[in-house]
């Protein structure tokens, strides 16, 4: 059945690439979606979005409407999402603003969902509420062997989940924790380590596959650092916002010449065209940044049906 599903999807997506090139800006509407994460779906040639409100993964359709691909009752709110080969990796948690949030799930439901890309079928749903205190997983990076690395801004831990769904604490370090919002965006570097940004202070960390943590010396902190993308040329694109820290709505590009012991900012798109950008995703047509209009939701002011996906280009930035 799965093979048939993949075959059908390949037929449906066999049109010329130009027919599937997204516009510079997608202004979408989906009922109270409030997406935080975005990734490119190479099977359907479109974007996938997460939802803090609904805890789903949605396929962006032409015109900006969405269709649910993944809905699992264990996921109250969905955050970072990545497609690696035939799998969708989704970090999930609960900050108390999901439609299914309860006292028993708020800052307690936390983990990683791994799903089949073609069907949305769950392969692993891994509980990462490991140890005492609050938990709400936020972002995920995946190495070439299929091991996932998951951040949790409510703790001082970084988790590793192997391809079979077995979870361990890769690193626990007080520098990763915060009384507000700690470790957030994360990427895997092919040299064998992850890069992760702490949201409240803007510190950038390098964590080896053995769990050794070192802070990278920056020319300017990435306060409000959220989603990140390690680009093919070796540079790192980082989205910042002011949703929970005195940051700025911007996209910064960093480069390192010493294997990420130090890094400098080589480009900065600030202010970003949208007020509350969170995450960036690379597609065959360039990098795109999502703004899910999260402010009203997280402050309790209300909900919105509108989201924006906007192309990032260094030549068009401020």
Coordinates of C-alpha atoms in Angstrom, one line a residue:
X1 CA 0.0 0.0 0.0
X2 CA 2.8 2.4 0.9
X3 CA 4.6 1.7 -2.4
X4 CA 1.4 2.4 -4.3
X5 CA 0.9 5.7 -2.4
X6 CA 4.4 6.8 -3.3
X7 CA 3.9 5.9 -6.9
X8 CA 0.6 7.9 -7.1
X9 CA 2.2 10.9 -5.5
X10 CA 5.1 10.8 -7.9
X11 CA 2.7 10.8 -10.8
X12 CA 0.8 13.7 -9.3
X13 CA 4.0 15.7 -8.8
X14 CA 5.5 14.9 -12.3
X15 CA 4.6 18.2 -13.8
X16 CA 7.3 20.6 -14.9
X17 CA 9.2 22.2 -11.9
X18 CA 8.1 25.7 -13.0
X19 CA 4.5 24.7 -12.2
X20 CA 5.5 24.1 -8.6
X21 CA 7.7 27.1 -8.0
X22 CA 6.3 28.9 -5.0
X23 CA 5.8 32.7 -5.3
X24 CA 8.0 35.2 -3.5
X25 CA 5.4 35.5 -0.8
X26 CA 2.6 33.2 0.2
X27 CA -0.2 34.9 2.3
X28 CA -2.1 31.9 3.5
X29 CA -5.3 31.3 5.4
X30 CA -6.0 28.3 7.6
X31 CA -8.3 28.4 10.6
X32 CA -6.2 29.3 13.7
X33 CA -3.2 27.5 12.3
X34 CA -0.5 29.6 13.9
X35 CA 2.5 27.7 12.3
X36 CA 5.9 27.9 14.1
X37 CA 7.8 25.4 11.9
X38 CA 8.3 25.0 8.2
X39 CA 10.1 22.5 5.9
X40 CA 10.1 21.6 2.2
X41 CA 8.2 18.5 1.1
X42 CA 10.1 17.1 -2.0
X43 CA 7.4 14.5 -2.6
X44 CA 4.6 17.0 -3.0
X45 CA 6.8 19.9 -4.1
X46 CA 5.4 22.3 -1.5
X47 CA 5.9 23.4 2.1
X48 CA 4.8 21.6 5.3
X49 CA 3.8 23.7 8.3
X50 CA 3.3 22.9 12.0
X51 CA 0.6 24.3 14.2
X52 CA 1.0 25.5 17.8
X53 CA -2.8 25.6 18.1
X54 CA -3.8 22.2 16.5
X55 CA -0.7 20.1 16.9
X56 CA -0.8 18.9 13.3
X57 CA 1.5 19.0 10.2
X58 CA -0.2 20.7 7.3
X59 CA 0.5 20.6 3.5
X60 CA 0.4 24.1 1.9
X61 CA -1.9 24.0 -1.1
X62 CA -2.0 26.4 -4.0
X63 CA -3.4 29.7 -2.8
X64 CA -2.3 29.2 0.7
X65 CA -5.0 26.9 2.1
X66 CA -3.7 23.9 4.0
X67 CA -4.5 20.2 4.2
X68 CA -3.7 18.0 7.2
X69 CA -1.0 15.4 6.6
X70 CA -0.3 14.4 10.2
X71 CA -2.6 14.5 13.2
X72 CA -1.6 12.5 16.3
X73 CA -3.5 13.0 19.6
X74 CA -0.2 12.7 21.5
X75 CA 1.0 16.0 19.9
X76 CA -0.7 19.0 21.5
X77 CA 1.4 21.7 19.8
X78 CA 3.9 21.1 16.9
X79 CA 7.0 23.2 16.5
X80 CA 10.1 22.4 14.5
X81 CA 9.7 20.0 11.5
X82 CA 12.1 18.5 9.0
X83 CA 11.9 16.0 6.1
X84 CA 14.8 13.7 5.8
X85 CA 14.4 11.2 2.9
X86 CA 11.1 9.4 3.5
X87 CA 10.5 10.6 7.1
X88 CA 8.9 13.6 8.7
X89 CA 10.5 14.6 12.1
X90 CA 8.3 16.8 14.3
X91 CA 9.1 18.3 17.7
X92 CA 6.0 18.6 19.8
X93 CA 5.2 20.1 23.2
X94 CA 2.6 22.2 25.0
X95 CA 2.9 25.8 26.2
X96 CA -0.8 25.9 27.2
X97 CA -2.2 27.5 24.1
X98 CA -3.1 24.3 22.1
X99 CA -6.7 23.5 21.4
X100 CA -6.2 20.3 23.5
X101 CA -4.0 21.8 26.2
X102 CA -4.9 20.7 29.7
X103 CA -3.3 21.0 33.1
X104 CA -2.0 17.5 32.7
X105 CA -0.3 18.3 29.4
X106 CA 1.0 21.9 29.7
X107 CA 4.8 21.8 29.9
X108 CA 4.5 18.0 30.4
X109 CA 3.6 16.7 26.9
X110 CA 7.0 16.8 25.1
X111 CA 8.7 14.7 22.5
X112 CA 9.5 13.8 18.9
X113 CA 7.2 12.4 16.4
X114 CA 8.6 10.5 13.3
X115 CA 6.1 9.9 10.5
X116 CA 6.1 8.4 7.0
X117 CA 6.2 11.2 4.5
X118 CA 4.0 9.6 1.9
X119 CA 1.1 8.5 4.3
X120 CA 1.6 10.5 7.5
X121 CA 1.6 7.1 9.4
X122 CA 3.4 7.3 12.8
X123 CA 6.7 5.4 12.9
X124 CA 7.8 6.5 16.4
X125 CA 6.3 9.0 18.9
X126 CA 9.0 9.4 21.5
X127 CA 8.3 10.9 25.0
X128 CA 11.1 13.4 25.9
X129 CA 9.7 14.6 29.2
X130 CA 12.8 13.1 30.8
X131 CA 13.5 14.1 34.4
X132 CA 11.8 16.6 36.7
X133 CA 10.7 20.1 35.8
X134 CA 8.9 21.6 32.8
X135 CA 9.3 20.2 29.3
X136 CA 8.3 21.4 25.8
X137 CA 10.4 20.2 22.9
X138 CA 10.9 22.8 20.2
X139 CA 13.2 22.0 17.3
X140 CA 14.9 19.0 15.7
X141 CA 17.9 18.3 13.5
X142 CA 18.8 15.0 11.9
X143 CA 22.2 13.5 11.0
X144 CA 23.0 11.3 8.0
X145 CA 22.4 8.1 10.0
X146 CA 18.9 9.2 11.0
X147 CA 19.7 10.2 14.6
X148 CA 17.6 13.1 15.7
X149 CA 18.7 15.9 18.1
X150 CA 15.9 17.7 19.9
X151 CA 16.0 21.0 21.9
X152 CA 13.8 21.8 24.8
X153 CA 13.7 25.5 25.8
X154 CA 12.2 24.7 29.2
X155 CA 15.2 22.5 30.3
X156 CA 19.0 22.5 30.2
X157 CA 19.1 19.3 28.2
X158 CA 19.7 18.4 24.6
X159 CA 18.2 15.0 23.6
X160 CA 19.2 12.4 21.0
X161 CA 16.8 9.9 19.5
X162 CA 18.2 7.1 17.3
X163 CA 16.5 5.7 14.2
X164 CA 14.8 3.1 16.3
X165 CA 13.2 5.6 18.5
X166 CA 15.4 5.2 21.6
X167 CA 16.0 8.5 23.5
X168 CA 18.9 9.6 25.6
X169 CA 20.2 12.9 27.0
X170 CA 23.1 13.9 24.8
X171 CA 24.1 16.8 26.9
X172 CA 22.9 18.6 30.1
X173 CA 24.6 21.9 30.8
X174 CA 23.4 24.9 32.8
X175 CA 24.4 27.2 29.9
X176 CA 21.7 25.6 27.8
X177 CA 18.9 26.3 30.4
X178 CA 16.9 29.4 31.1
X179 CA 14.2 30.7 33.4
X180 CA 12.3 31.9 30.3
X181 CA 13.1 30.4 26.9
X182 CA 16.4 28.5 26.5
X183 CA 17.8 26.3 23.8
X184 CA 15.7 26.7 20.6
X185 CA 16.8 26.3 16.9
X186 CA 19.2 23.6 16.0
X187 CA 21.0 22.2 12.9
X188 CA 23.2 19.3 12.2
X189 CA 26.7 20.0 10.8
X190 CA 28.3 17.3 8.6
X191 CA 31.5 17.6 10.5
X192 CA 29.8 15.7 13.3
X193 CA 28.2 18.3 15.7
X194 CA 25.1 20.3 16.1
X195 CA 24.7 24.1 16.3
X196 CA 22.0 25.4 18.6
X197 CA 20.9 28.9 19.6
X198 CA 19.7 29.9 23.1
X199 CA 16.7 32.2 22.6
X200 CA 16.8 34.6 25.5
X201 CA 20.6 35.5 25.4
X202 CA 21.3 34.9 21.8
X203 CA 24.3 32.6 22.6
X204 CA 25.2 30.0 19.9
X205 CA 26.5 26.6 21.0
X206 CA 28.4 23.7 19.4
X207 CA 27.6 20.3 20.8
X208 CA 29.6 17.3 19.6
X209 CA 28.1 13.8 19.0
X210 CA 29.8 12.9 22.3
X211 CA 27.9 15.6 24.2
X212 CA 30.7 18.2 24.7
X213 CA 29.3 21.7 24.8
X214 CA 31.2 24.8 23.8
X215 CA 29.9 28.4 23.3
X216 CA 30.8 29.9 20.0
X217 CA 32.3 33.4 20.1
X218 CA 30.0 35.8 18.1
X219 CA 30.5 39.3 16.9
X220 CA 26.9 40.0 18.0
X221 CA 24.4 37.9 20.0
X222 CA 21.4 36.3 18.3
X223 CA 18.9 37.5 20.9
X224 CA 15.5 36.0 20.1
X225 CA 17.2 33.3 18.0
X226 CA 14.7 30.8 16.7
X227 CA 14.8 28.6 13.5
X228 CA 18.1 28.1 11.7
X229 CA 19.3 26.7 8.4
X230 CA 22.8 25.5 7.6
X231 CA 23.2 26.3 3.9
X232 CA 25.1 24.4 1.2
X233 CA 27.9 27.1 1.2
X234 CA 28.5 26.4 4.9
X235 CA 26.9 29.6 6.2
X236 CA 24.2 29.6 8.8
X237 CA 21.0 31.5 8.5
X238 CA 19.3 32.4 11.8
X239 CA 15.8 33.9 12.3
X240 CA 15.3 36.1 15.3
X241 CA 12.2 37.7 16.7
X242 CA 10.9 39.5 19.8
X243 CA 8.1 37.2 20.8
X244 CA 9.7 36.3 24.1
X245 CA 12.9 38.3 24.3
X246 CA 14.1 41.8 23.4
X247 CA 15.3 40.6 19.9
X248 CA 14.5 42.0 16.5
X249 CA 12.5 40.5 13.6
X250 CA 15.5 39.7 11.3
X251 CA 17.3 37.0 9.4
X252 CA 21.1 36.9 10.0
X253 CA 23.7 35.0 8.0
X254 CA 26.8 33.8 9.9
X255 CA 30.1 32.3 8.7
X256 CA 32.9 30.6 10.5
X257 CA 36.5 29.9 9.3
X258 CA 37.5 27.8 12.3
X259 CA 35.0 24.9 12.5
X260 CA 32.6 27.0 14.5
X261 CA 34.7 28.1 17.4
X262 CA 34.0 31.6 16.3
X263 CA 31.5 33.1 13.8
X264 CA 30.8 36.5 12.4
X265 CA 27.7 38.1 10.8
X266 CA 28.1 38.6 7.1
X267 CA 24.6 39.7 6.3
X268 CA 21.5 40.8 8.1
X269 CA 18.0 41.3 6.8
X270 CA 16.6 43.7 9.5
X271 CA 13.9 44.6 10.1
X272 CA 12.3 41.6 8.4
X273 CA 9.2 42.3 6.3
X274 CA 7.0 40.4 8.8
X275 CA 6.8 41.2 12.5
X276 CA 7.0 37.7 14.0
X277 CA 9.2 35.4 11.9
X278 CA 10.1 32.1 13.5
X279 CA 11.7 29.5 11.2
X280 CA 13.5 29.2 7.9
X281 CA 13.4 26.3 5.4
X282 CA 15.5 25.7 2.3
X283 CA 13.7 24.6 -0.9
X284 CA 14.9 24.1 -4.5
X285 CA 13.6 27.6 -5.1
X286 CA 15.4 29.4 -2.3
X287 CA 15.0 29.8 1.4
X288 CA 11.6 30.8 2.9
X289 CA 10.7 32.2 6.3
X290 CA 7.4 31.6 8.1
X291 CA 5.5 34.1 10.2
X292 CA 2.5 32.4 11.9
X293 CA 1.2 35.5 13.7
X294 CA 1.9 33.9 17.0
X295 CA 1.8 37.0 19.1
X296 CA -2.0 37.2 19.7
X297 CA -2.1 33.4 20.5
X298 CA 0.8 33.3 23.0
X299 CA -0.4 36.5 24.8
X300 CA -4.0 35.4 25.0
X301 CA -5.2 38.3 22.8
X302 CA -6.9 36.0 20.3
X303 CA -6.3 33.8 17.3
X304 CA -5.6 34.5 13.6
X305 CA -6.2 32.5 10.4
X306 CA -3.5 34.3 8.5
X307 CA 0.1 33.2 8.0
X308 CA 3.0 34.4 5.8
X309 CA 5.7 32.4 4.0
X310 CA 8.3 34.8 2.5
X311 CA 11.4 34.1 0.4
X312 CA 14.7 35.2 1.9
X313 CA 17.3 36.6 -0.4
X314 CA 20.5 38.4 0.7
X315 CA 20.3 40.6 -2.3
X316 CA 16.8 41.8 -1.4
X317 CA 17.4 42.3 2.3
X318 CA 17.9 45.7 4.0

